[in-house]
CSV table of C-alpha atoms in Angstrom, one decimal:
chain,number,residue,atom,x,y,z
A,1338,MET,CA,85.8,131.5,75.7
A,1339,PRO,CA,85.5,133.7,73.1
A,1340,LEU,CA,87.1,136.7,74.6
A,1341,HIS,CA,90.9,136.8,74.2
A,1342,VAL,CA,92.0,138.9,77.4
A,1343,SER,CA,95.2,140.9,76.9
A,1344,PRO,CA,97.7,140.2,80.0
A,1345,ALA,CA,98.7,143.3,81.3
A,1346,PRO,CA,102.1,145.1,81.8
A,1347,ALA,CA,103.5,143.6,84.8
A,1348,PRO,CA,104.5,146.7,86.2
A,1349,ALA,CA,100.8,148.1,85.8
A,1350,LEU,CA,99.7,145.1,87.8
A,1351,ARG,CA,102.3,145.0,90.4
A,1352,SER,CA,101.5,148.6,91.4
A,1353,VAL,CA,97.6,148.0,91.6
A,1354,LEU,CA,98.5,144.9,93.9
A,1355,ALA,CA,100.9,147.2,96.1
A,1356,ALA,CA,98.3,149.7,96.6
A,1357,LEU,CA,95.6,147.0,97.8
A,1358,GLY,CA,98.2,146.0,100.0
A,1359,SER,CA,98.6,149.7,101.6
A,1360,PRO,CA,96.3,150.5,104.1
A,1361,THR,CA,96.7,154.2,103.5
A,1362,ALA,CA,95.8,153.8,99.7
A,1363,VAL,CA,92.6,151.9,100.4
A,1364,ARG,CA,91.8,154.4,103.2
A,1365,GLU,CA,92.2,157.5,101.4
A,1366,ALA,CA,90.4,156.1,98.3
A,1367,HIS,CA,86.8,157.4,97.5
A,1368,THR,CA,85.4,154.4,97.6
A,1369,PRO,CA,83.3,153.0,100.3
A,1370,ALA,CA,82.6,149.8,98.8
A,1371,LEU,CA,86.2,149.1,98.9
A,1372,ARG,CA,86.9,150.4,102.5
A,1373,SER,CA,84.2,148.3,103.9
A,1374,VAL,CA,85.4,144.9,102.7
A,1375,GLN,CA,86.1,142.3,104.8
A,1376,GLY,CA,88.6,139.8,103.3
A,1377,SER,CA,90.9,139.5,100.3
A,1378,LEU,CA,90.9,141.4,97.1
A,1379,SER,CA,92.0,140.7,93.9
A,1380,PRO,CA,93.0,142.7,90.7
A,1381,GLU,CA,91.2,140.7,87.6
A,1382,LEU,CA,90.2,141.6,84.0
A,1383,PRO,CA,92.5,143.9,83.1
A,1384,LEU,CA,91.5,146.1,80.2
A,1385,PRO,CA,93.5,148.7,78.2
A,1386,VAL,CA,91.6,151.6,77.9
A,1387,HIS,CA,91.9,154.0,75.0
A,1388,VAL,CA,90.7,157.3,74.2
A,1389,LEU,CA,89.1,158.4,71.2
A,1390,ASP,CA,90.1,162.2,71.7
A,1391,ARG,CA,88.2,163.6,68.5
A,1392,ILE,CA,85.2,162.6,66.6
A,1393,VAL,CA,86.0,163.2,62.3
A,1394,PRO,CA,83.3,162.9,60.2
A,1395,ASN,CA,84.4,160.0,57.4
A,1396,ASP,CA,87.5,158.9,59.4
A,1397,ALA,CA,87.2,155.5,58.0
A,1398,THR,CA,89.9,154.2,60.6
A,1399,PRO,CA,89.7,156.6,63.6
A,1400,ARG,CA,93.2,156.4,65.9
A,1401,THR,CA,93.3,156.3,69.7
A,1402,ARG,CA,95.7,156.6,72.2
A,1403,LEU,CA,96.4,154.4,75.0
A,1404,ALA,CA,95.8,156.2,78.4
A,1405,GLY,CA,95.9,153.2,80.8
A,1406,TRP,CA,94.8,149.9,82.2
A,1407,ARG,CA,91.9,149.4,84.4
A,1408,PHE,CA,91.3,146.1,86.5
A,1409,LEU,CA,88.4,145.2,88.4
A,1410,ILE,CA,88.6,145.1,92.1
A,1411,ARG,CA,87.2,141.7,93.1
A,1412,SER,CA,85.9,140.5,96.9
A,1413,GLY,CA,84.4,137.1,96.3
A,1414,GLU,CA,82.2,137.0,93.3
A,1415,ARG,CA,81.8,140.6,92.8
A,1416,ALA,CA,83.8,143.4,91.8
A,1417,VAL,CA,83.6,146.2,94.2
A,1418,ALA,CA,85.7,148.9,92.7
A,1419,ALA,CA,88.3,149.5,89.8
A,1420,ALA,CA,91.8,150.5,89.6
A,1421,ASP,CA,93.5,152.6,86.9
A,1422,THR,CA,97.3,152.8,86.2
A,1423,MET,CA,98.7,154.9,84.2
A,1424,LEU,CA,102.0,155.5,82.2
A,1425,THR,CA,104.8,157.7,83.6
A,1426,ALA,CA,108.3,158.4,82.9
A,1427,ASP,CA,109.2,155.9,85.2
A,1428,GLY,CA,106.8,153.1,83.4
A,1429,TRP,CA,103.3,151.9,84.4
A,1430,THR,CA,102.1,152.9,88.0
A,1431,PHE,CA,98.7,152.8,90.0
A,1432,SER,CA,96.8,156.1,89.5
A,1433,HIS,CA,93.5,155.8,91.3
A,1434,PHE,CA,90.5,153.1,93.0
A,1435,PHE,CA,87.0,154.4,91.8
A,1436,GLU,CA,83.6,152.6,92.2
A,1437,GLY,CA,80.3,154.1,89.9
A,1438,PRO,CA,77.6,152.3,87.5
A,1439,TYR,CA,80.5,151.5,84.9
A,1440,ILE,CA,82.0,148.6,87.1
A,1441,VAL,CA,78.7,146.8,87.0
A,1442,SER,CA,77.9,148.0,83.7
A,1443,THR,CA,81.5,146.8,82.4
A,1444,GLU,CA,81.0,143.0,84.2
A,1445,LEU,CA,77.8,143.0,82.2
A,1446,ALA,CA,78.9,144.0,78.7
A,1447,VAL,CA,82.1,141.5,79.2
A,1448,ARG,CA,79.4,138.6,80.2
A,1449,GLN,CA,77.4,139.3,77.5
A,1450,ALA,CA,80.4,139.6,74.9
A,1451,ASP,CA,81.9,136.3,76.4
A,1452,SER,CA,78.5,134.3,75.9
A,1453,ALA,CA,78.7,135.4,71.9
A,1454,ALA,CA,80.1,133.2,69.2
A,1455,ALA,CA,82.4,135.5,67.6
A,1456,HIS,CA,86.2,135.9,68.9
A,1457,TYR,CA,87.2,139.3,70.4
A,1458,GLN,CA,89.6,141.4,72.2
A,1459,PRO,CA,88.3,143.4,74.8
A,1460,ARG,CA,89.4,147.0,75.7
A,1461,LEU,CA,87.7,150.0,77.0
A,1462,LEU,CA,87.3,152.9,74.7
A,1463,SER,CA,86.4,156.2,76.2
A,1464,VAL,CA,84.9,159.2,74.2
A,1465,PRO,CA,85.2,162.4,76.0
A,1466,GLU,CA,83.1,164.5,73.5
A,1467,LEU,CA,80.5,162.2,74.4
A,1468,TYR,CA,81.0,161.7,78.0
A,1469,MET,CA,80.8,158.3,76.9
A,1470,LEU,CA,82.5,154.9,77.5
A,1471,THR,CA,82.5,151.9,75.6
A,1472,LEU,CA,83.5,148.0,75.7
A,1473,TRP,CA,85.8,147.8,72.4
A,1474,LEU,CA,85.9,144.3,70.9
A,1475,HIS,CA,88.6,144.2,68.7
A,1476,ALA,CA,88.5,141.7,66.0
A,1477,ASP,CA,92.2,141.0,65.9
A,1478,THR,CA,93.0,138.6,68.8
A,1479,ASP,CA,96.4,138.6,68.8
A,1480,ALA,CA,96.9,142.4,68.3
A,1481,ASP,CA,99.1,144.6,70.5
A,1482,ALA,CA,96.1,145.6,73.2
A,1483,GLY,CA,97.7,149.3,72.9
A,1484,GLY,CA,97.3,149.6,69.4
A,1485,GLY,CA,94.9,152.3,68.4
A,1486,THR,CA,93.3,151.5,65.1
A,1487,LEU,CA,89.1,151.4,65.3
A,1488,ALA,CA,88.7,149.0,62.5
A,1489,PRO,CA,85.1,149.2,61.0
A,1490,THR,CA,84.2,145.3,62.0
A,1491,ASP,CA,85.0,145.8,65.4
A,1492,VAL,CA,82.5,146.5,67.7
A,1493,LEU,CA,81.5,148.8,70.4
A,1494,VAL,CA,79.2,148.2,73.2
A,1495,PRO,CA,78.2,151.3,74.9
A,1496,LEU,CA,78.3,151.4,78.9
A,1497,ALA,CA,75.6,152.6,81.1
A,1498,PRO,CA,74.9,155.4,81.3
A,1499,ALA,CA,75.1,156.1,78.0
A,1500,PRO,CA,74.5,159.7,76.1
A,1501,PRO,CA,71.4,160.4,75.1
A,1502,GLY,CA,70.0,158.6,72.1
A,1503,ILE,CA,72.6,155.7,72.7
A,1504,THR,CA,71.3,152.6,74.1
A,1505,ALA,CA,73.6,151.1,76.3
A,1506,HIS,CA,74.6,147.3,76.1
A,1507,ARG,CA,73.5,147.1,72.2
A,1508,PRO,CA,76.5,146.6,70.5
A,1509,HIS,CA,77.3,148.3,67.3
A,1510,ARG,CA,79.5,147.6,64.5
A,1511,VAL,CA,82.0,150.8,64.5
A,1512,SER,CA,81.3,151.3,60.6
A,1513,ASP,CA,77.3,152.1,62.3
A,1514,LEU,CA,78.0,153.9,65.8
A,1515,LEU,CA,80.5,156.3,64.0
A,1516,PRO,CA,78.0,158.5,62.0
A,1517,VAL,CA,75.7,158.5,65.1
A,1518,MET,CA,78.6,159.6,67.4
A,1519,THR,CA,79.4,162.2,64.6
A,1520,MET,CA,75.8,163.7,64.3
A,1521,ARG,CA,75.8,163.9,68.1
A,1522,VAL,CA,78.9,166.2,68.0
A,1523,SER,CA,78.1,168.2,64.9
A,1524,PRO,CA,75.7,171.3,65.5
A,1525,ALA,CA,72.8,171.5,63.4
A,1526,PRO,CA,72.6,174.0,61.1
A,1527,LEU,CA,70.6,176.9,61.4
A,1528,PRO,CA,67.9,177.7,59.2
A,1529,GLY,CA,68.4,180.4,56.8
A,1530,LEU,CA,72.4,180.8,57.4
A,1531,PRO,CA,74.9,179.2,54.8
A,1532,GLY,CA,76.6,176.2,55.8
A,1533,LEU,CA,80.1,175.5,55.9
A,1534,LEU,CA,82.4,176.8,53.5
A,1535,GLY,CA,79.5,179.3,52.2
A,1536,SER,CA,77.6,176.3,50.4
A,1537,PRO,CA,74.2,176.5,50.4
A,1538,ALA,CA,72.7,175.3,54.1
């Protein structure tokens, strides 16, 4: 199994299990699929969720921050929802349940990565500037899953729906995808106007 899934913090897992065991939490969730399930539910595939707050041109090692842990909530053979946890002053705690296309897309991307020959530590990377979520395949399988440095040789797999101009489920090395992401967030200079710092456009 090429993917080396890191264990989530025990309090994060406990908080999700407690929420799944709470009829109120499940009933109040905006997840019709979760509420309609008959039978047992289990949190699986814990993935740390990192956020790249700002895309910086020519940044060789972009820093990210750990925003939480996400669990896919499985009923039988399929994931019907996901649960997010967040770090508070009192430790890891359940945040919310949700459903939508990213759940199916995450499962597909993980299966594809798991069938590859290379070994990776799977994470999720959110890029708010592009409204993009990716499966982040970190090459250092022994690294702290909460660590936040994107290595140039790491692989990013955009999840569906992906931003215009970026193909979902196509793996990219960080060194190849970052320039594309930079172009997506950098406004094009207007014809006839000076460039940055007064240089010619």
